[in-house]
Coordinates of C-alpha atoms in Angstrom, one line a residue:
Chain A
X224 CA 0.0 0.0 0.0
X225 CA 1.3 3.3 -0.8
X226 CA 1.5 6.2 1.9
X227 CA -1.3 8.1 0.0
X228 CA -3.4 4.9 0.3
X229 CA -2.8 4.4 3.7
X230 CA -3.4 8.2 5.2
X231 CA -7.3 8.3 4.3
X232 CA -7.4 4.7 5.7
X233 CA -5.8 6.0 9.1
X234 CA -8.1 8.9 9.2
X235 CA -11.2 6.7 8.5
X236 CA -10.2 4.3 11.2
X237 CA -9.6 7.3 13.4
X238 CA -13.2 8.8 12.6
X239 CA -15.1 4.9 13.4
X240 CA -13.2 4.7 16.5
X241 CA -14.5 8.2 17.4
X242 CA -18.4 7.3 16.3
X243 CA -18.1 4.1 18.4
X244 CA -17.0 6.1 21.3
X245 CA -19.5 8.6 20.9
X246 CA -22.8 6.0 20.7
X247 CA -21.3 4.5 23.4
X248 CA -21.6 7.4 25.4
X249 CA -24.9 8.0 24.3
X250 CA -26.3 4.1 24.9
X251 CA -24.9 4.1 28.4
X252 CA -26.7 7.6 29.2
X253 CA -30.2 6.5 27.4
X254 CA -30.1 2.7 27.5
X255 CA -27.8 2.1 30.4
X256 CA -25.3 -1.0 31.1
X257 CA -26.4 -3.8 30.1
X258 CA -28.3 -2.6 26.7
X259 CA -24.4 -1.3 26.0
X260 CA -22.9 -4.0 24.3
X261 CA -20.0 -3.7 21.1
X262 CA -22.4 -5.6 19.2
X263 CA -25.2 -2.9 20.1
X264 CA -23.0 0.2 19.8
X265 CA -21.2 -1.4 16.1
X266 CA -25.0 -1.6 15.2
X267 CA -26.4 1.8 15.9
X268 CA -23.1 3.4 15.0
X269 CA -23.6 1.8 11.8
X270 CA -20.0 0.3 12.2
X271 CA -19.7 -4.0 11.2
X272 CA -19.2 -5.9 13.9
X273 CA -15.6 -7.2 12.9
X274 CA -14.7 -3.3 12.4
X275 CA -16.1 -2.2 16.1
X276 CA -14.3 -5.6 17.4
X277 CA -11.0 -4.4 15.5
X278 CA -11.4 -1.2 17.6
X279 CA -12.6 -2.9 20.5
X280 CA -12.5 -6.9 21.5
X281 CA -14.5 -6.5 24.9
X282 CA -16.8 -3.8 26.4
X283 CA -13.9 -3.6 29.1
X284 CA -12.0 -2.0 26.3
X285 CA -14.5 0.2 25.1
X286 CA -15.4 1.4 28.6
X287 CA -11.6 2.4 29.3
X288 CA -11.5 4.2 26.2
X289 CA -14.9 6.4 26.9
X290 CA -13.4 7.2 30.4
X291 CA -9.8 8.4 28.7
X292 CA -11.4 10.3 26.4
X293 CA -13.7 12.2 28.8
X294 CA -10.9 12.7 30.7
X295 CA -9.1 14.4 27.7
X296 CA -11.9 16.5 26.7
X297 CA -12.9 17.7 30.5
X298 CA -9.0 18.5 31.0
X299 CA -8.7 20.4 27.4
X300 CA -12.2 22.2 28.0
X301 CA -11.7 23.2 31.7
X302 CA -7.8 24.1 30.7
X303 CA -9.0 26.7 27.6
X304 CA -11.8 28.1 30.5
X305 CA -8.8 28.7 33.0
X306 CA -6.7 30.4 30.3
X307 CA -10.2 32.8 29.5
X308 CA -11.0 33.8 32.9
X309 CA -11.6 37.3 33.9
X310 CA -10.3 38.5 37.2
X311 CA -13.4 40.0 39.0
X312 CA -15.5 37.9 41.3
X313 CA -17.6 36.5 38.0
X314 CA -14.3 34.3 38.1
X315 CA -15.7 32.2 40.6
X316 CA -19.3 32.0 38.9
X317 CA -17.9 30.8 35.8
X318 CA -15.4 28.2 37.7
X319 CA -18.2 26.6 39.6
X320 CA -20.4 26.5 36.1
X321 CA -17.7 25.0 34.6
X322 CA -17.4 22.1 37.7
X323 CA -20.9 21.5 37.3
X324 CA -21.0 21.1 33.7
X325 CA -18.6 18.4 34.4
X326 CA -21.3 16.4 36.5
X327 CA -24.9 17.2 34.2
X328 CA -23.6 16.4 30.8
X329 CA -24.3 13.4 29.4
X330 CA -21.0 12.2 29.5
X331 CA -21.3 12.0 33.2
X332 CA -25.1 10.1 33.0
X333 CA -22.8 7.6 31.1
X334 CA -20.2 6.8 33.6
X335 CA -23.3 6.7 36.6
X336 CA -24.0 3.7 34.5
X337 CA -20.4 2.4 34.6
X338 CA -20.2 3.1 38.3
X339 CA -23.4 1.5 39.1
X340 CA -22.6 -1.8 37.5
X341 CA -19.2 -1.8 38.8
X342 CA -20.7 -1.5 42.6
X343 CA -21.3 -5.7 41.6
X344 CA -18.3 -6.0 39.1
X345 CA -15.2 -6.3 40.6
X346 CA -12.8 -6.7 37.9
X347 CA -15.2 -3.7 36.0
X348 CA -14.2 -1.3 39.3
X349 CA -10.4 -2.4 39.4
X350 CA -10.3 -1.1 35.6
X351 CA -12.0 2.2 36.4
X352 CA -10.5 3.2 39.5
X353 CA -7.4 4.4 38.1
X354 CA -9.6 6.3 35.7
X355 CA -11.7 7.7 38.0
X356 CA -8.8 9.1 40.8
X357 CA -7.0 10.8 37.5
X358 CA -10.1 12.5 36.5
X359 CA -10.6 13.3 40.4
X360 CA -7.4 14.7 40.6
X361 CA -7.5 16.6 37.4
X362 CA -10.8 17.9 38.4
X363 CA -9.4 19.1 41.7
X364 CA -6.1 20.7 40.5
X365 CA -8.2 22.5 37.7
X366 CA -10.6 23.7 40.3
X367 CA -8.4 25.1 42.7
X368 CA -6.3 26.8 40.0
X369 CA -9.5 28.2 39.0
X370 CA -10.5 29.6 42.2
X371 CA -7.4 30.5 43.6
X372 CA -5.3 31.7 40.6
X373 CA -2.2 33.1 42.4
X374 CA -2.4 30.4 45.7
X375 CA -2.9 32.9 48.1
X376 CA -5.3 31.0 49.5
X377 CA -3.4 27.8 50.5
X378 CA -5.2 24.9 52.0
X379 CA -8.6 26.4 52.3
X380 CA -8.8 27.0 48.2
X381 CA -8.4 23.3 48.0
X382 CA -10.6 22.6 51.0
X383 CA -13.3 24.8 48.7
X384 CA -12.5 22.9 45.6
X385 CA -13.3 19.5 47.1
X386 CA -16.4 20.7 48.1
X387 CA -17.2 22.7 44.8
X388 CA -16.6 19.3 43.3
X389 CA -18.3 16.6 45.8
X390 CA -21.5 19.4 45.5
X391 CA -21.3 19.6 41.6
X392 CA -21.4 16.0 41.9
X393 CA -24.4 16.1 44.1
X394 CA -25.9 18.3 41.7
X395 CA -25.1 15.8 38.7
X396 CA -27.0 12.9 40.5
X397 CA -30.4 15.1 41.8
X398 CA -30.5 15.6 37.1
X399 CA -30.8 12.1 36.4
X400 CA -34.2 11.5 37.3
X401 CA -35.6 14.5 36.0
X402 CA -34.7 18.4 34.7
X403 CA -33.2 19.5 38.0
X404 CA -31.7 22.9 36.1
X405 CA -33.9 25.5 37.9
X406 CA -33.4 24.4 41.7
X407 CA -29.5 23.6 40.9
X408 CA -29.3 26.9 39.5
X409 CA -30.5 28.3 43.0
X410 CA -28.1 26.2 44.7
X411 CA -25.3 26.8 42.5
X412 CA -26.1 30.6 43.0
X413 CA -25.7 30.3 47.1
X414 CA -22.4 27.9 46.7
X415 CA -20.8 30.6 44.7
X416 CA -21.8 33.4 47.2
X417 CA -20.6 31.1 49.8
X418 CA -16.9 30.9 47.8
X419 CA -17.1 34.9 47.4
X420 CA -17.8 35.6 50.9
X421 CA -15.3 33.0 52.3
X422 CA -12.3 33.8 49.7
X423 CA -13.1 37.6 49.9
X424 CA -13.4 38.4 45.9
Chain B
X1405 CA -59.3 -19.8 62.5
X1406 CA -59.1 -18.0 66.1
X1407 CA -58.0 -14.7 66.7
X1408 CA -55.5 -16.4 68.5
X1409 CA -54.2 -17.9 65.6
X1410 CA -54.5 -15.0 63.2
X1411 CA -52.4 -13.1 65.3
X1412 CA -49.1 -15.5 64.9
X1413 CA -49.8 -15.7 61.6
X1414 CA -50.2 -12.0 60.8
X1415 CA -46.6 -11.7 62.9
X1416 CA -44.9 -14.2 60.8
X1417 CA -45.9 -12.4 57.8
X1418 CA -44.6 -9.4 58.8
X1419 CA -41.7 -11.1 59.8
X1420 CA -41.2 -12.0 56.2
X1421 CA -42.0 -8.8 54.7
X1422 CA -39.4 -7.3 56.3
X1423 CA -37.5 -9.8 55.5
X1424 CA -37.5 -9.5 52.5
X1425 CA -37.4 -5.9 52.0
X1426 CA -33.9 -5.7 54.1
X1427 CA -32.6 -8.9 51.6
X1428 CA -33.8 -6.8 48.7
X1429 CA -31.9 -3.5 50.1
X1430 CA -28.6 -5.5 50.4
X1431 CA -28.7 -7.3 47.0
X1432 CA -29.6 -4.3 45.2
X1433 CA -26.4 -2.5 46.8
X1434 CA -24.0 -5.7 46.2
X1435 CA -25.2 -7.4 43.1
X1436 CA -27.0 -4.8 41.5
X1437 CA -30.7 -4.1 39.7
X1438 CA -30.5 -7.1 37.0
X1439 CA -29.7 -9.7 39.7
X1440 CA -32.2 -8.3 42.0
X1441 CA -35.7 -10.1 41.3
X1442 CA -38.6 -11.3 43.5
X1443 CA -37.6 -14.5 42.7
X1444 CA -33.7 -14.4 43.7
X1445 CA -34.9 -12.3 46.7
X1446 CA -37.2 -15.1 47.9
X1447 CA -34.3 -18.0 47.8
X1448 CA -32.0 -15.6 49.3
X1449 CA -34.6 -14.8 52.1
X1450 CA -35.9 -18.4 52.6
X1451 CA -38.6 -17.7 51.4
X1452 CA -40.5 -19.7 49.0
X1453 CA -41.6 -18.3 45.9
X1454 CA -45.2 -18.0 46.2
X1455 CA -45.0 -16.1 49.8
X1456 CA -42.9 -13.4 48.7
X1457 CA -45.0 -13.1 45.7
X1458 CA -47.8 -12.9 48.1
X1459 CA -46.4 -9.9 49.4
X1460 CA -44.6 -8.0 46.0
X1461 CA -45.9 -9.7 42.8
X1462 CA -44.0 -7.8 40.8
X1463 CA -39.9 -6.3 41.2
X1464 CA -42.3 -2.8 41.1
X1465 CA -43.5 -3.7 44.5
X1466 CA -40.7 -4.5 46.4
X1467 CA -38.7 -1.5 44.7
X1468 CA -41.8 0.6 46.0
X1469 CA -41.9 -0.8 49.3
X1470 CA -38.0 -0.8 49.8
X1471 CA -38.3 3.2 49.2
X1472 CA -41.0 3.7 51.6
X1473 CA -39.4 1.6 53.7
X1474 CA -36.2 3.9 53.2
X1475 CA -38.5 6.9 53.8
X1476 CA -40.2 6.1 56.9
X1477 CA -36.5 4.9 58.3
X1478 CA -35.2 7.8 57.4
X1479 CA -37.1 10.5 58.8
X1480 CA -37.7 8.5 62.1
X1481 CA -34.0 8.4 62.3
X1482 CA -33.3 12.3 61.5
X1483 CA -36.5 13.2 63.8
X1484 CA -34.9 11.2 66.7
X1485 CA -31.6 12.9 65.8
X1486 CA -33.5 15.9 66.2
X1487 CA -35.0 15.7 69.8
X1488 CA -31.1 15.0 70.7
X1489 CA -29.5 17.7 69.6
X1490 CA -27.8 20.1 71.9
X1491 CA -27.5 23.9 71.8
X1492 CA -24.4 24.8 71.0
X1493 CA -21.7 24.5 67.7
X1494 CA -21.9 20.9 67.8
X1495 CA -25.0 20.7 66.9
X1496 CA -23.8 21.9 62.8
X1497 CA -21.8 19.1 63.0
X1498 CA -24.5 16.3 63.9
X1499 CA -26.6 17.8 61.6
X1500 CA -24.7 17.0 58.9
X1501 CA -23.1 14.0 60.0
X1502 CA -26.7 13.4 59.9
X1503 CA -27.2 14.3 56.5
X1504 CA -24.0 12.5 55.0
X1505 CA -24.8 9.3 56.6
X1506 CA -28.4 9.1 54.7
X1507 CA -26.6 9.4 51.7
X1508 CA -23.4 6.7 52.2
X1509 CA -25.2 4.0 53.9
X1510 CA -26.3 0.6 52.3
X1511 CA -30.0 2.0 51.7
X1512 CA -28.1 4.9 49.3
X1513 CA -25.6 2.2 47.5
X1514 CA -29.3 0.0 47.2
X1515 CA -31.6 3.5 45.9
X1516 CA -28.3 4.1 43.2
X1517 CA -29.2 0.9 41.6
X1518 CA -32.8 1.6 41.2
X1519 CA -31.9 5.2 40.0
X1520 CA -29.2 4.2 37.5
X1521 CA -31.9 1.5 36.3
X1522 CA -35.1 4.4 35.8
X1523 CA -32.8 6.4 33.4
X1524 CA -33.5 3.9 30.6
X1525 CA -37.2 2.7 32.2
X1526 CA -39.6 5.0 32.0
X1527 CA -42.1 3.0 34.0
X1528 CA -39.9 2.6 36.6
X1529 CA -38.9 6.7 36.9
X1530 CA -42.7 7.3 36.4
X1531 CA -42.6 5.2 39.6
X1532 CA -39.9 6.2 42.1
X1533 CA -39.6 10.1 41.5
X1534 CA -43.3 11.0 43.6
X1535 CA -41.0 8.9 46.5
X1536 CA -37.9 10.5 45.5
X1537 CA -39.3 13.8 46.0
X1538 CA -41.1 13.0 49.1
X1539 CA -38.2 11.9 50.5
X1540 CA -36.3 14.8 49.5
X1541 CA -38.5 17.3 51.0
X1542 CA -39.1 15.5 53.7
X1543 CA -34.7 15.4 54.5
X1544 CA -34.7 19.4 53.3
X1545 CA -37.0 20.0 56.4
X1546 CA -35.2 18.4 58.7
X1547 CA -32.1 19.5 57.6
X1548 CA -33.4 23.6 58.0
X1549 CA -34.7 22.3 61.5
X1550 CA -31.3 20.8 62.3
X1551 CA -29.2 23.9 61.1
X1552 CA -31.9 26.5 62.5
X1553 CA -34.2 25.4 65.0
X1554 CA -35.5 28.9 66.1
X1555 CA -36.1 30.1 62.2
X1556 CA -34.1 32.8 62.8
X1557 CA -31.8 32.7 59.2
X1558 CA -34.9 32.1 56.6
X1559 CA -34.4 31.7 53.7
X1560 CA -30.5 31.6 54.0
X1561 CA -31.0 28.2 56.3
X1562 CA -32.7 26.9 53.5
X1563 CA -30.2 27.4 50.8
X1564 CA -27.8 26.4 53.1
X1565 CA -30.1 22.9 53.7
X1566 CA -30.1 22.2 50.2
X1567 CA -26.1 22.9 50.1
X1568 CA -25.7 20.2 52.8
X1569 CA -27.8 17.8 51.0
X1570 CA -26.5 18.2 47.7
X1571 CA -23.1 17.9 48.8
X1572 CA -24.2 14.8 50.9
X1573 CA -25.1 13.5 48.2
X1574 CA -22.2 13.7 46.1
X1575 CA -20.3 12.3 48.9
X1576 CA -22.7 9.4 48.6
X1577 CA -21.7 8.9 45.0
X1578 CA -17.9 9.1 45.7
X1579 CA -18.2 6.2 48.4
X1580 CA -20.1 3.8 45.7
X1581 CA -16.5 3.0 44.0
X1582 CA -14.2 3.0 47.1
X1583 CA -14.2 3.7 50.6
X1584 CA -14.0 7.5 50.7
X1585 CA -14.2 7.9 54.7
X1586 CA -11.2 9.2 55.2
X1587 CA -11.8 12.3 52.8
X1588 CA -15.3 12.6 53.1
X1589 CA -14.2 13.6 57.3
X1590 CA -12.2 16.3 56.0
X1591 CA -14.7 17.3 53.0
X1592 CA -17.1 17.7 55.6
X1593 CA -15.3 19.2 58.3
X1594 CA -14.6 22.0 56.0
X1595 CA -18.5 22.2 55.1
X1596 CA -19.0 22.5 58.9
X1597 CA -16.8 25.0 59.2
X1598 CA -18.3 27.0 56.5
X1599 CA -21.8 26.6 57.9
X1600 CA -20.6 27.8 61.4
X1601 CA -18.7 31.1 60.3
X1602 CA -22.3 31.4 58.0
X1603 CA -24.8 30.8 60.5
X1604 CA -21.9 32.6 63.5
X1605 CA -22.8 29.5 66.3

């Protein structure tokens, strides 16, 4: 094969293995676990079997790759918010939107599903753990850089941070049920007056 | 039959109601929603068959019954909490001890299940969302009565309610993976500490 041949090859792989990825996300958000199968995602993804196998032999495989790749995008999103973040004390508005994003998307309704099914899965929650702390971490670091831009605040901005993320996540599992937007935004509005008062901005 | 023999009889039935309901609470937290049917709750209960479908004839029923079960625990629990509480600073921090232990207890790892299950069964959210909002009004109440027992903060005890329980929540959700006690004391020692300096007890 020639190396003109073989670069639209690589990018159609590439674009399958993002499709599968993204109906996975979806199927675990709408159908939950057990409807979220390769064979189920290779179908609605419109992908062959063989193809989606190729990409990913096991759902284990397929689950690792979701959580990476949410990892990458929340790190790259909440990154680019950091670098565009005004100074005034909207700063803290938009850094608490952005933590609670992380936990009402649908991405986040996907890995409830994960979670719940590795509460009886053992080897499914050794695979994810890892996954989990480095998102944890990531989420924390990005949060406290966030509120706390030049560290004056020590200890307590990452005391705040912990709890601007364990809330968000709070706030992520009171949506799942139903539209919980208007009562989190009333909650969300006191948190962040609690983090102005408290960090003096 | 005698009266004296009804009322055995009516006993041993409650006997194995609850019975049930407390096998049902456990599997749904260890082996999660798929495993957890009337008919594997029976053999794991000793119970046969036709008994527990005498009392739940369908997995609706028992889910229903394991949540208003949850319910009524839950606010005799907090309401007992409640006639205990002293006077002074402490009392923020029973409060929410309070209010994190409703969410990281078996019954919470048990209601996950059933919640992650209702995002792809309609039926099922159409059925646990009056409880679910029952329940949380009824834990917001107690909550403001906990933090603000003479009414004095308002609407600012409320918000702060709804903070507690939110971030309880998440808490809850963190704990479902891995043990997260020795965190979620610090998370919430901060959280107490910000509800003091708010509420100035």
């Amino acid at each position: 094969m020639t190396v003109a041949a073989r670069e639209p090859q690589q990018e159609r792989s590439r674009q399958t293995r993002e499709r599968l990825l993204a109906v996975t996300v979806d199927m675990l958000a709408h159908s939950g676990w057990s409807a979220t199968t390769v064979t189920a995602v290779a179908e609605a993804a419109g992908v062959s079997r063989g193809a989606a196998q190729h990409h990913f032999p096991a759902r284990e495989d397929l689950i690792t790759a979701v959580l990476e790749e949410m990892f990458t995008e929340m790190t790259a999103e909440a990154a680019q918010t950091l670098d565009n973040l005004p100074d005034g004390p909207e700063r803290i508005d938009l850094v608490v939107d952005r933590a609670v994003a992380i936990y009402t998307g649908v991405p986040f309704k996907a890995a409830l599903q994960v979670w719940a099914a590795a509460a009886s899965d053992e080897a499914l929650r050794e695979l994810i753990l890892p996954l989990e702390a480095k998102l944890a971490r990531a989420a924390h670091k990005l949060t406290v850089q966030g509120l706390d831009p030049d560290g004056r605040h020590g200890a307590q901005a990452h005391r705040l941070a912990q709890l601007t993320l364990d809330l968000a996540r709070g706030l992520g599992l009171a949506d799942t049920l139903s539209d919980d937007s208007a009562r989190r935004a009333q909650v969300t509005a006191a948190w962040v007056q609690q983090l102005q008062s408290t960090l003096h901005t």
